Amino acid sequence: MSYVDEVIEQVVSQNPNEPEFHQAVKEVLESIRVVVDQNEEQFRRDALLERLCNPERQIKFRVPWIDDKGQVHVNTGYRVQFNSAIGPYKGGLRLHPSVNIGIIKFLGFEQIFKNSLTGLPIGGGKGGSDFDPKGKSDREVMAFCQSFMSELCKYIGADTDVPAGDIGTGAREIGYMFGQYKKLRGLFEGVLTGKGLSYGGSLARTEATGYGLLYLTEEMLKCHGVDMKGKTVTVSGAGNVAIYAIEKAEQMGAKPVTCSDSTGWVYDPDGIDVAALKEIKEVKRQRLTEYKKYRPNSEYHEGKGVWTVKSDIALPCATQNELDLEDAKMLVANGVIAVCEGANMPTTAEATKYFQENNVYFVPGKAANAGGVATSALEMSQNSERLSWSFEKVDGELKGIMVRLYHNIDDAAKKYGFEGNYVVGANIAGFEKVVDAMNAQGIV
Ligand code: NDP
């Protein structure tokens, strides 16, 4: 049996009931097979893939907190410090009832390669909790965040592990966590990114993942002779990534016509009104049912359905495995040219394969949504030098990073004979740098 297949089998048997982690490991190892085969003897001797697939450390802890009525609740907190070969662990904190160790491991594993692709010195990590901020008062969210940080603060620091936001963890949650870290450790340092502008946050961090997704998409399409202008775009999600993807797509002259949340989706034939979307989601924290009040011409549908709308470009920006084979078939039948992932692993393995077989330009999240973590690393730089850069400077750096990233994954795919396969390109390009650093640092 080949070394890759052996390690995949091992990962599946040693990590039972973690299907998302298996899926992520399989995707990466399958696509770096060509590199592994060329170095099989050395990689086997050094157990390189086993070390890559086993987190350096995983921390699981109890998070007790008191609600507004005096009732105590207990959630579970996680931080997986996956790989620090190229820099301090970096990766977001997800707060969602679906969170478990398998989800955090899949995200942490993906983060290793994504962070490597940014070209910046950041290792891979991820964390979170099964706490659901939805429907909780600000005081309850604060109580949870303080309790969560009381434990997490023992394991993180500006030069060791720097968490950030993710699903359910926005500016409010980061603020409460930062306050608690500062109180307990007595350090005002860049230990979290996604901070508010008044206490060390970076301009353009809020916009970065969505904007970065569009910078990469535009560059890729340009290289294939396609102009973004006038293209119809379908977007899923209505959170941080989706909102700023929609905003940048509109600035580029494209027309995003959909968005969604976990209960339903909106189709606006005139193009999504970003100001209305921000008001509903960022200010009032309401459901998408409200959108019709701002745009009577739009349609609201319960359930799932964004991918049934005809579009040239599809940008899944909600959550993992939200775009399946049936959706992929519908998108291809409707003539989609490109699918670029704003979320982490939103496309199932079968759907990805279908896009590739049908010549759709497909860019995986670890490349397409890397603008968020890249800008987080720029926030770390600003904190270290105790300076704040202008929006234009950060946005300019972000654009440069995403354009270079695209060419990096395109070149890696070409180098190994997989031209146009950006899944292979991203995994190989991300892997090569991490492996080089792991080899240089010995067996640790
Ligand atoms: P948000 O919490 O801001 O938004 C998530 C959006 O997706 C919401 O509209 C939410 O709807 C919807 N959603 C979440 N879970 C589900 C589900 N199970 N089914 C259907 N819809 C769902 O998160 P972000 O925008 O920050 O993150 C979105 C994705 O992008 C995630 O995969 C995240 O890991 C990834 N990502 C985020 C980065 C960032 O900088 N924020 C960076 C890189 C990747 P509802 O409000 O109803 O729950």
mmCIF file of N, CA, C and O in Angstrom, residues 166-202:
data_model
loop_
_atom_site.group_PDB
_atom_site.id
_atom_site.type_symbol
_atom_site.label_atom_id
_atom_site.label_comp_id
_atom_site.label_asym_id
_atom_site.label_seq_id
_atom_site.Cartn_x
_atom_site.Cartn_y
_atom_site.Cartn_z
ATOM 1 N N ASP A 166 -14.470 33.703 13.816
ATOM 2 C CA ASP A 166 -14.962 32.726 12.837
ATOM 3 C C ASP A 166 -16.486 32.763 12.996
ATOM 4 O O ASP A 166 -17.021 33.714 13.580
ATOM 5 N N ILE A 167 -17.172 31.721 12.542
ATOM 6 C CA ILE A 167 -18.628 31.687 12.690
ATOM 7 C C ILE A 167 -18.982 31.933 14.161
ATOM 8 O O ILE A 167 -18.439 31.280 15.048
ATOM 9 N N GLY A 168 -19.871 32.883 14.399
ATOM 10 C CA GLY A 168 -20.353 33.163 15.752
ATOM 11 C C GLY A 168 -19.417 34.011 16.597
ATOM 12 O O GLY A 168 -19.787 34.452 17.680
ATOM 13 N N THR A 169 -18.203 34.242 16.143
ATOM 14 C CA THR A 169 -17.258 35.082 16.892
ATOM 15 C C THR A 169 -16.933 36.305 16.057
ATOM 16 O O THR A 169 -16.146 36.247 15.110
ATOM 17 N N GLY A 170 -17.611 37.397 16.389
ATOM 18 C CA GLY A 170 -17.387 38.658 15.679
ATOM 19 C C GLY A 170 -16.712 39.655 16.605
ATOM 20 O O GLY A 170 -16.130 39.276 17.631
ATOM 21 N N ALA A 171 -16.822 40.933 16.260
ATOM 22 C CA ALA A 171 -16.135 41.986 17.016
ATOM 23 C C ALA A 171 -16.552 41.988 18.492
ATOM 24 O O ALA A 171 -15.730 42.184 19.385
ATOM 25 N N ARG A 172 -17.843 41.750 18.747
ATOM 26 C CA ARG A 172 -18.319 41.777 20.142
ATOM 27 C C ARG A 172 -17.617 40.697 20.982
ATOM 28 O O ARG A 172 -17.092 40.976 22.072
ATOM 29 N N GLU A 173 -17.598 39.496 20.465
ATOM 30 C CA GLU A 173 -17.005 38.374 21.219
ATOM 31 C C GLU A 173 -15.496 38.575 21.400
ATOM 32 O O GLU A 173 -14.947 38.321 22.482
ATOM 33 N N ILE A 174 -14.819 39.027 20.325
ATOM 34 C CA ILE A 174 -13.373 39.254 20.417
ATOM 35 C C ILE A 174 -13.085 40.321 21.484
ATOM 36 O O ILE A 174 -12.143 40.199 22.272
ATOM 37 N N GLY A 175 -13.919 41.350 21.537
ATOM 38 C CA GLY A 175 -13.738 42.417 22.534
ATOM 39 C C GLY A 175 -13.807 41.868 23.958
ATOM 40 O O GLY A 175 -12.932 42.133 24.792
ATOM 41 N N TYR A 176 -14.837 41.080 24.240
ATOM 42 C CA TYR A 176 -14.984 40.514 25.591
ATOM 43 C C TYR A 176 -13.814 39.580 25.922
ATOM 44 O O TYR A 176 -13.317 39.555 27.049
ATOM 45 N N MET A 177 -13.386 38.813 24.940
ATOM 46 C CA MET A 177 -12.279 37.868 25.201
ATOM 47 C C MET A 177 -10.976 38.630 25.442
ATOM 48 O O MET A 177 -10.188 38.273 26.318
ATOM 49 N N PHE A 178 -10.750 39.682 24.653
ATOM 50 C CA PHE A 178 -9.519 40.461 24.807
ATOM 51 C C PHE A 178 -9.479 41.110 26.197
ATOM 52 O O PHE A 178 -8.451 41.090 26.883
ATOM 53 N N GLY A 179 -10.623 41.666 26.608
ATOM 54 C CA GLY A 179 -10.691 42.302 27.937
ATOM 55 C C GLY A 179 -10.330 41.333 29.041
ATOM 56 O O GLY A 179 -9.589 41.663 29.977
ATOM 57 N N GLN A 180 -10.842 40.120 28.932
ATOM 58 C CA GLN A 180 -10.577 39.121 29.978
ATOM 59 C C GLN A 180 -9.117 38.679 29.957
ATOM 60 O O GLN A 180 -8.492 38.500 30.998
ATOM 61 N N TYR A 181 -8.554 38.511 28.771
ATOM 62 C CA TYR A 181 -7.135 38.118 28.652
ATOM 63 C C TYR A 181 -6.257 39.178 29.318
ATOM 64 O O TYR A 181 -5.345 38.870 30.086
ATOM 65 N N LYS A 182 -6.552 40.437 29.010
ATOM 66 C CA LYS A 182 -5.751 41.555 29.543
ATOM 67 C C LYS A 182 -5.833 41.588 31.071
ATOM 68 O O LYS A 182 -4.833 41.758 31.756
ATOM 69 N N LYS A 183 -7.039 41.352 31.576
ATOM 70 C CA LYS A 183 -7.217 41.390 33.029
ATOM 71 C C LYS A 183 -6.435 40.244 33.701
ATOM 72 O O LYS A 183 -5.762 40.449 34.711
ATOM 73 N N LEU A 184 -6.523 39.069 33.141
ATOM 74 C CA LEU A 184 -5.895 37.911 33.774
ATOM 75 C C LEU A 184 -4.387 37.879 33.592
ATOM 76 O O LEU A 184 -3.653 37.515 34.503
ATOM 77 N N ARG A 185 -3.904 38.246 32.407
ATOM 78 C CA ARG A 185 -2.469 38.135 32.131
ATOM 79 C C ARG A 185 -1.728 39.447 32.339
ATOM 80 O O ARG A 185 -0.502 39.471 32.333
ATOM 81 N N GLY A 186 -2.482 40.536 32.442
ATOM 82 C CA GLY A 186 -1.843 41.843 32.641
ATOM 83 C C GLY A 186 -1.046 42.298 31.438
ATOM 84 O O GLY A 186 -0.092 43.063 31.571
ATOM 85 N N LEU A 187 -1.425 41.819 30.272
ATOM 86 C CA LEU A 187 -0.669 42.152 29.060
ATOM 87 C C LEU A 187 -1.581 42.777 28.021
ATOM 88 O O LEU A 187 -2.617 42.193 27.685
ATOM 89 N N PHE A 188 -1.204 43.946 27.530
ATOM 90 C CA PHE A 188 -1.911 44.514 26.380
ATOM 91 C C PHE A 188 -1.080 44.148 25.168
ATOM 92 O O PHE A 188 -0.110 44.809 24.832
ATOM 93 N N GLU A 189 -1.423 43.032 24.537
ATOM 94 C CA GLU A 189 -0.612 42.555 23.415
ATOM 95 C C GLU A 189 -1.515 41.999 22.327
ATOM 96 O O GLU A 189 -2.698 41.756 22.555
ATOM 97 N N GLY A 190 -0.932 41.781 21.164
ATOM 98 C CA GLY A 190 -1.721 41.304 20.020
ATOM 99 C C GLY A 190 -2.032 39.827 20.106
ATOM 100 O O GLY A 190 -1.639 39.043 19.255
ATOM 101 N N VAL A 191 -2.782 39.441 21.141
ATOM 102 C CA VAL A 191 -3.051 38.023 21.375
ATOM 103 C C VAL A 191 -4.258 37.525 20.582
ATOM 104 O O VAL A 191 -4.438 36.327 20.408
ATOM 105 N N LEU A 192 -5.086 38.475 20.140
ATOM 106 C CA LEU A 192 -6.249 38.119 19.311
ATOM 107 C C LEU A 192 -6.249 39.060 18.121
ATOM 108 O O LEU A 192 -5.816 40.217 18.244
ATOM 109 N N THR A 193 -6.773 38.598 16.993
ATOM 110 C CA THR A 193 -6.987 39.531 15.883
ATOM 111 C C THR A 193 -8.480 39.615 15.597
ATOM 112 O O THR A 193 -9.264 38.806 16.079
ATOM 113 N N GLY A 194 -8.837 40.667 14.806
ATOM 114 C CA GLY A 194 -10.252 40.962 14.613
ATOM 115 C C GLY A 194 -10.708 41.901 15.717
ATOM 116 O O GLY A 194 -11.896 42.011 16.018
ATOM 117 N N LYS A 195 -9.737 42.585 16.356
ATOM 118 C CA LYS A 195 -10.061 43.492 17.463
ATOM 119 C C LYS A 195 -10.719 44.768 16.927
ATOM 120 O O LYS A 195 -10.576 45.109 15.749
ATOM 121 N N GLY A 196 -11.383 45.490 17.827
ATOM 122 C CA GLY A 196 -11.974 46.784 17.455
ATOM 123 C C GLY A 196 -10.870 47.786 17.138
ATOM 124 O O GLY A 196 -9.739 47.656 17.635
ATOM 125 N N LEU A 197 -11.209 48.788 16.336
ATOM 126 C CA LEU A 197 -10.185 49.751 15.895
ATOM 127 C C LEU A 197 -9.623 50.575 17.043
ATOM 128 O O LEU A 197 -8.482 51.022 16.996
ATOM 129 N N SER A 198 -10.417 50.757 18.110
ATOM 130 C CA SER A 198 -9.951 51.607 19.208
ATOM 131 C C SER A 198 -8.945 50.895 20.111
ATOM 132 O O SER A 198 -8.333 51.504 20.975
ATOM 133 N N TYR A 199 -8.759 49.587 19.952
ATOM 134 C CA TYR A 199 -7.798 48.895 20.838
ATOM 135 C C TYR A 199 -6.907 47.911 20.077
ATOM 136 O O TYR A 199 -6.649 46.804 20.532
ATOM 137 N N GLY A 200 -6.425 48.355 18.910
ATOM 138 C CA GLY A 200 -5.401 47.552 18.238
ATOM 139 C C GLY A 200 -5.860 46.762 17.032
ATOM 140 O O GLY A 200 -5.086 46.001 16.461
ATOM 141 N N GLY A 201 -7.128 46.943 16.628
ATOM 142 C CA GLY A 201 -7.607 46.250 15.429
ATOM 143 C C GLY A 201 -7.049 46.883 14.170
ATOM 144 O O GLY A 201 -6.501 47.986 14.205
ATOM 145 N N SER A 202 -7.163 46.150 13.080
ATOM 146 C CA SER A 202 -6.652 46.673 11.805
ATOM 147 C C SER A 202 -7.803 47.132 10.929
ATOM 148 O O SER A 202 -8.821 46.441 10.817
#
